[in-house]
Tab-separated table of C-alpha atoms in Angstrom:
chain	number	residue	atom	x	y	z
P	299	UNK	CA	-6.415	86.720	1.492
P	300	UNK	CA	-6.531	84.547	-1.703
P	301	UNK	CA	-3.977	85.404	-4.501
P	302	UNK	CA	-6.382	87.073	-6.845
P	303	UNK	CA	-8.619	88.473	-4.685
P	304	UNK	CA	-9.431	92.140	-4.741
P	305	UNK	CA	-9.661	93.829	-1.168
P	306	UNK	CA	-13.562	95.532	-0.944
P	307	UNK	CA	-14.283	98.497	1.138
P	308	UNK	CA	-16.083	97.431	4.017
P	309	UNK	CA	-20.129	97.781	2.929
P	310	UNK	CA	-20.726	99.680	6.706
P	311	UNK	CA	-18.320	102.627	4.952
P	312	UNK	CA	-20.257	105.347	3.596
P	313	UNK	CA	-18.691	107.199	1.184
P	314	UNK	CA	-18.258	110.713	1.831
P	315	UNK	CA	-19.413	113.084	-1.031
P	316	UNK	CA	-16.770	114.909	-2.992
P	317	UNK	CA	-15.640	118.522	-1.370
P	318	UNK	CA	-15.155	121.163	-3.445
P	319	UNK	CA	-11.612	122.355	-3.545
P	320	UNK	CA	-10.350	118.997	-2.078
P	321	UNK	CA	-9.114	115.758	-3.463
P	322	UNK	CA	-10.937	112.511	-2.811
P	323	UNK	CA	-9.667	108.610	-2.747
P	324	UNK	CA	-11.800	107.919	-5.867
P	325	UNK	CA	-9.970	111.211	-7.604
P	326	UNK	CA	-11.937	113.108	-10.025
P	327	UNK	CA	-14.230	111.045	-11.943
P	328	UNK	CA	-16.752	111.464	-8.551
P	329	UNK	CA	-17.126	114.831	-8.922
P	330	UNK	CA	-19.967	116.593	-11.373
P	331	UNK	CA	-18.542	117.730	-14.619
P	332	UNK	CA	-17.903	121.331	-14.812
P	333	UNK	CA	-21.017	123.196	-16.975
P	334	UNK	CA	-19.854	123.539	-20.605
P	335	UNK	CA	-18.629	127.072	-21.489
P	336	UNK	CA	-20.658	129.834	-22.937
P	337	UNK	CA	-17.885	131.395	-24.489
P	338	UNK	CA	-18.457	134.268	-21.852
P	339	UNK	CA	-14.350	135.059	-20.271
P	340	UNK	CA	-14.357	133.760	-16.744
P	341	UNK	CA	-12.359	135.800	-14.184
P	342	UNK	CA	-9.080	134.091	-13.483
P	343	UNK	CA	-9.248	132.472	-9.969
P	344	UNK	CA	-8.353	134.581	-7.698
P	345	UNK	CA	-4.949	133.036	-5.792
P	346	UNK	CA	-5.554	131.707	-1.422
P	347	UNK	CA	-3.373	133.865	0.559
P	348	UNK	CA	-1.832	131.858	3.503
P	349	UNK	CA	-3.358	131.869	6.286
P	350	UNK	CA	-0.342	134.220	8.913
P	351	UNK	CA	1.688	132.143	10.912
P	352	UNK	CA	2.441	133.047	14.708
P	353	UNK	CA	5.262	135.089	15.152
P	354	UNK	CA	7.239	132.927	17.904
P	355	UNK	CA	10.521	134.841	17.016
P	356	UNK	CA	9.093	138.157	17.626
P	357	UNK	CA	7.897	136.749	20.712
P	358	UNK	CA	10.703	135.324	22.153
P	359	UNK	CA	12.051	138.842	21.057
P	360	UNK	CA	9.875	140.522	22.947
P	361	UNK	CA	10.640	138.071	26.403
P	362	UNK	CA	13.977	138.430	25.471
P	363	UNK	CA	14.168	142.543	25.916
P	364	UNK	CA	12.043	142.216	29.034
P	365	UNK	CA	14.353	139.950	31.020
P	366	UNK	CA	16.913	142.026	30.002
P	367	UNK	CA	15.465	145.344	31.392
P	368	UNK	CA	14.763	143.078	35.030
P	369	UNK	CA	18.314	141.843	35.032
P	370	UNK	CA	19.331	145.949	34.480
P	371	UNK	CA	16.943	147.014	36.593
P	372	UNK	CA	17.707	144.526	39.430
P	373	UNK	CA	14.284	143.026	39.212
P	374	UNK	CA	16.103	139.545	38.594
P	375	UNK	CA	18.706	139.608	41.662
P	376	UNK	CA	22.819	137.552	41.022
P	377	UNK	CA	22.219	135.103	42.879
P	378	UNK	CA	18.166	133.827	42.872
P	379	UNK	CA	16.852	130.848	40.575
P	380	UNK	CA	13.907	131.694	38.673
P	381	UNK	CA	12.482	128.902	36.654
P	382	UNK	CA	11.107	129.378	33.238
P	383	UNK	CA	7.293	128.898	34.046
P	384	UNK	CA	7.198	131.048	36.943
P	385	UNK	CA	8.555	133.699	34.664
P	386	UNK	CA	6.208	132.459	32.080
P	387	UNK	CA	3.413	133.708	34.065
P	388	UNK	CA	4.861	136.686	35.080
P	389	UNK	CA	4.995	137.814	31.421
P	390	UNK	CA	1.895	136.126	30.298
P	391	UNK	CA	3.748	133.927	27.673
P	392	UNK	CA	4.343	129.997	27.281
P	393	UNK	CA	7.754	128.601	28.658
P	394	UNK	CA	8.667	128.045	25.568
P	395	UNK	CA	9.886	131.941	24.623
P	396	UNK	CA	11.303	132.722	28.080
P	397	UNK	CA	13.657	129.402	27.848
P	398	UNK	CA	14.869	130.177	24.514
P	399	UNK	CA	15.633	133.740	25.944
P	400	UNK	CA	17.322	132.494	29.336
P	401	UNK	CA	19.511	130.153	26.539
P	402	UNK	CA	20.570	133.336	24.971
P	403	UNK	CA	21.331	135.124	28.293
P	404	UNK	CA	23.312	132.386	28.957
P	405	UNK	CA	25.410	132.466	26.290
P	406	UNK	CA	25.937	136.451	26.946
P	407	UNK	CA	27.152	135.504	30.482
P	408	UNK	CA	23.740	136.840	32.124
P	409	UNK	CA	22.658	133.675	33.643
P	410	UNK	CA	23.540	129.751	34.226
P	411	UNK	CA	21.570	127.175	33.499
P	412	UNK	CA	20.522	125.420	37.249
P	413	UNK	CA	19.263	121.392	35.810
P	414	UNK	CA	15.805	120.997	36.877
P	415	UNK	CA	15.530	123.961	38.687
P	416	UNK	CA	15.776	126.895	35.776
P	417	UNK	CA	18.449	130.002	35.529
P	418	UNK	CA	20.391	131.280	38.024
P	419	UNK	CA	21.365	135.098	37.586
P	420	UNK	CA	24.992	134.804	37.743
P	421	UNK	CA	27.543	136.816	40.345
P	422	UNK	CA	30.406	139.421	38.747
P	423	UNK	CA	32.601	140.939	40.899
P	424	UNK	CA	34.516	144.230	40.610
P	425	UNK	CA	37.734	142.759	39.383
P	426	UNK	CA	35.423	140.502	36.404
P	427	UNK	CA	33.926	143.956	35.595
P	428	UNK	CA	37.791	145.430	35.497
P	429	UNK	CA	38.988	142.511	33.176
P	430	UNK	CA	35.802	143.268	30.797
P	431	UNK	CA	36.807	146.991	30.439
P	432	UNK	CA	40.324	146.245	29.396
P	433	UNK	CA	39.731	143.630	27.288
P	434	UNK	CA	37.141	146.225	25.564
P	435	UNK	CA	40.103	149.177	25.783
P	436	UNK	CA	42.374	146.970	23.469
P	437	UNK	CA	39.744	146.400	20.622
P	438	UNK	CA	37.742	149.621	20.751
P	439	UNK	CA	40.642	152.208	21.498
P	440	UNK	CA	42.596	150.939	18.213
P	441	UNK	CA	39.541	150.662	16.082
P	442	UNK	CA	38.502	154.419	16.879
P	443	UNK	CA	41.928	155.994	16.335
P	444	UNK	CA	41.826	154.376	12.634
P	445	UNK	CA	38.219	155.448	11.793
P	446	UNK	CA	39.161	158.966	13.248
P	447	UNK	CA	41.344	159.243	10.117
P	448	UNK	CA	39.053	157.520	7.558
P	449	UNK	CA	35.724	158.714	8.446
P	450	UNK	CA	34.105	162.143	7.297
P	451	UNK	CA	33.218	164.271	9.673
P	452	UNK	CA	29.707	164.292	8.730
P	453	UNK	CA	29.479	161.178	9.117
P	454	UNK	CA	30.277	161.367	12.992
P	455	UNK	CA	27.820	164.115	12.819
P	456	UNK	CA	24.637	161.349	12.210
P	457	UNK	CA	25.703	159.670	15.329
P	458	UNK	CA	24.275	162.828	18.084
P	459	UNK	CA	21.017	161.328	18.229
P	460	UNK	CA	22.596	158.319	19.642
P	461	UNK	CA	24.585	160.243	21.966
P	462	UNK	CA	21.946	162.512	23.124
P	463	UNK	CA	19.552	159.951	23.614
P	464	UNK	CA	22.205	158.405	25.699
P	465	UNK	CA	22.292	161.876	27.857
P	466	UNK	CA	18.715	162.172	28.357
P	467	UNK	CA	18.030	158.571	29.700
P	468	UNK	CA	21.178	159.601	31.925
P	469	UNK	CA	19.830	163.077	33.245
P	470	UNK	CA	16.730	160.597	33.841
P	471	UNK	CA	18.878	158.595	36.133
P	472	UNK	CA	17.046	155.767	34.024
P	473	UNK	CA	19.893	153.087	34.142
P	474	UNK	CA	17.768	150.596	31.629
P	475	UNK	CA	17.506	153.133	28.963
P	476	UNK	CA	20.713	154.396	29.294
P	477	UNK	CA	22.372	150.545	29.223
P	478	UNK	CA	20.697	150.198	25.963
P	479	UNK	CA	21.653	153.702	24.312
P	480	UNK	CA	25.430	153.093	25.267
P	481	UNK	CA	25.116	149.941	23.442
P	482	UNK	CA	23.662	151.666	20.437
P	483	UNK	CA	26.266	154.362	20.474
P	484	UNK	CA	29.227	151.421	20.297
P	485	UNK	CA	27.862	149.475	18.326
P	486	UNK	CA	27.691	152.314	15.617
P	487	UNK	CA	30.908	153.172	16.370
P	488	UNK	CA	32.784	150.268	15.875
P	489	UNK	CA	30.065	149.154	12.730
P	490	UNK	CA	31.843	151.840	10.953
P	491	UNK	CA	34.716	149.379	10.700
P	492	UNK	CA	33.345	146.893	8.034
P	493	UNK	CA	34.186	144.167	10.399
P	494	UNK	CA	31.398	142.080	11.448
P	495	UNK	CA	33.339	139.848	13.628
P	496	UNK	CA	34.919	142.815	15.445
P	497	UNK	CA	31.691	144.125	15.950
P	498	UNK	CA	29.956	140.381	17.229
P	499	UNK	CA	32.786	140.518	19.712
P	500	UNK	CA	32.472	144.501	20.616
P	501	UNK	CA	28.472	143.846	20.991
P	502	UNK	CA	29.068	140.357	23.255
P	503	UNK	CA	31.421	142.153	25.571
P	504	UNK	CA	29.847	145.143	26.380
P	505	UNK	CA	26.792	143.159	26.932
P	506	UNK	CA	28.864	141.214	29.600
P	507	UNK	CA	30.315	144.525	31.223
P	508	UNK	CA	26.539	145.612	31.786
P	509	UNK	CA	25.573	143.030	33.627
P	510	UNK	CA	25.134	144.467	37.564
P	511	UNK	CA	28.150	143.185	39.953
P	512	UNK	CA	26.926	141.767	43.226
P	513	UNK	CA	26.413	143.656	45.952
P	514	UNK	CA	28.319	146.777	44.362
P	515	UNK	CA	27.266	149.908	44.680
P	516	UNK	CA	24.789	151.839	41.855
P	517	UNK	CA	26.051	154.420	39.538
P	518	UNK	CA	24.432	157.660	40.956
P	519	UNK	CA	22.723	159.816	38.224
P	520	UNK	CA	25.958	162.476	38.593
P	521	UNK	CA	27.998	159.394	37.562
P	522	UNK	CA	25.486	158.395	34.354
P	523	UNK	CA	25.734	161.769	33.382
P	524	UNK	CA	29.519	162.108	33.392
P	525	UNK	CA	29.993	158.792	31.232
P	526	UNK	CA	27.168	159.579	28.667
P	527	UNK	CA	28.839	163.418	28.243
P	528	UNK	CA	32.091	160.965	27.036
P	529	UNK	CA	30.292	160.286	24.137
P	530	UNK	CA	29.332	163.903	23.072
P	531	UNK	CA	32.721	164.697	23.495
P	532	UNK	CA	33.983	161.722	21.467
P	533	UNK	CA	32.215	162.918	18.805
P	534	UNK	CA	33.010	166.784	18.578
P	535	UNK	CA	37.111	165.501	18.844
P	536	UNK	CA	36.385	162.982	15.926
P	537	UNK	CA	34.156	165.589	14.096
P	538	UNK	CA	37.220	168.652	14.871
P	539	UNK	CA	39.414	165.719	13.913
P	540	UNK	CA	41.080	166.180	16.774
P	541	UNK	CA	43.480	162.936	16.788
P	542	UNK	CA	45.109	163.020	19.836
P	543	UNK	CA	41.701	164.352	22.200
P	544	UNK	CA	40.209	161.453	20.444
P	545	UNK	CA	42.342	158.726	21.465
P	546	UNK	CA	42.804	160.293	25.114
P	547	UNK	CA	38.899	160.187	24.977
P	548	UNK	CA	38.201	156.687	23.984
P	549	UNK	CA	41.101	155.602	26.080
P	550	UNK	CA	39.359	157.169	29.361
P	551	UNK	CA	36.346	156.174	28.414
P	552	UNK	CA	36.768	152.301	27.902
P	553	UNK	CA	39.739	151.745	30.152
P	554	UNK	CA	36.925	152.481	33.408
P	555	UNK	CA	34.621	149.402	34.673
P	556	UNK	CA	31.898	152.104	35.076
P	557	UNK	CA	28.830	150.336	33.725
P	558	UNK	CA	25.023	151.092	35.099
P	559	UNK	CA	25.099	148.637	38.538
């Protein structure tokens, strides 16, 4: 092009009329001017809601709870590959959400990723179940004996729900429900603390303790029962403020590898 010369818009171009609500490449001056007011007050425009985005979290979410129950249930067997599609299908969701869900099972101790192949449910045995519980026994047994002096007894009182709930799903002999109402009931417990990094860790490693052990045997409903009751009692020795019941309690009770397998 010639210094001086002034590009043209091809003549085969049409130009497209001015949209209302939308900006052109000739700006403003192609649109009609507005009708002159008749001093009448217009309504003030009324302002464009945005349009609701999909809610991939609370999908993954929802992915995320259901490969939990399978892996509780023994639905997803230590051992087996499952690949992310194939699951995908199974819960009538993109690969995307079940991926980001296996990641975070992963990190939890659930699962390994298997390259090019997907998530392999991973093996515990007794004595990785054994080294959970005591691990757990030195935080949680310490952190209950101090909140059994600091915290009201009506404030224990707030946690039966959680307790009985974890009961029920035991008289059930409904392992799932109970796995999750043991983890509510713990992590209230220990949230009492103030100490969100006690309770992160608390939360991570009880996780890990749930997780079935291969080939061990399943907790008969006699044996759910007996550790849900622990927590009912728990909470009448914190609530009678009965010190030493309390620590012999929480001492039984966390010192055991007896998890929902």
């Amino acid at each position: 092009m010639e210094q001086g010369a002034v590009e043209r818009e091809p003549r085969t171009r049409a130009r497209m009329p001015a949209r209302a609500g939308f900006a052109t490449p000739h700006g403003p001056r192609d649109r009609p001017a507005p009708p002159p007011r008749t001093g009448a007050a217009e309504p003030p425009p009324v302002p464009r809601q945005p349009a609701p985005r999909p809610q991939r979290h609370s999908v993954r979410g929802q992915v995320l709870a259901a490969l939990r129950q399978a892996l509780l249930g023994g639905e997803l067997a230590p051992g087996e590959v499952y690949s992310a599609p194939a699951l995908a299908e199974r819960y009538g969701v993109s690969a995307t959400p079940v991926r980001e869900a296996m990641q975070q099972l992963a990190g939890e101790g659930a699962v390994e990723v298997v390259p090019n192949r997907g998530f392999r449910v991973c093996e515990r045995s007794s004595r990785d179940l054994a080294e959970l519980a005591e691990v757990r026994a030195m935080l949680e047994v310490p952190a209950i004996i101090r909140l059994a002096r600091a915290v009201p007894p009506a404030r224990w009182e707030e946690l039966r729900p959680l307790a009985a709930e974890g009961v029920a799903a035991a008289a059930r002999g409904d392992r799932v429900r109970y796995a999750e109402a043991d983890h509510a009931f713990h992590h209230a417990v220990i949230s009492l603390t103030g100490n969100r990094r006690l309770t992160e860790v608390a939360d991570d490693l009880l996780r890990r303790a749930q997780w079935p052990a291969s080939g061990g045997p399943r907790l008969r409903t006699a044996e759910l029962l007996a550790d849900a009751s622990e927590h009912t009692a728990l909470l009448d020795a914190l609530i009678s403020q009965e010190y030493a019941v309390v620590e012999r309690i929480a001492r039984d009770h966390l010192s055991v590898a007896r998890h929902p397998h």
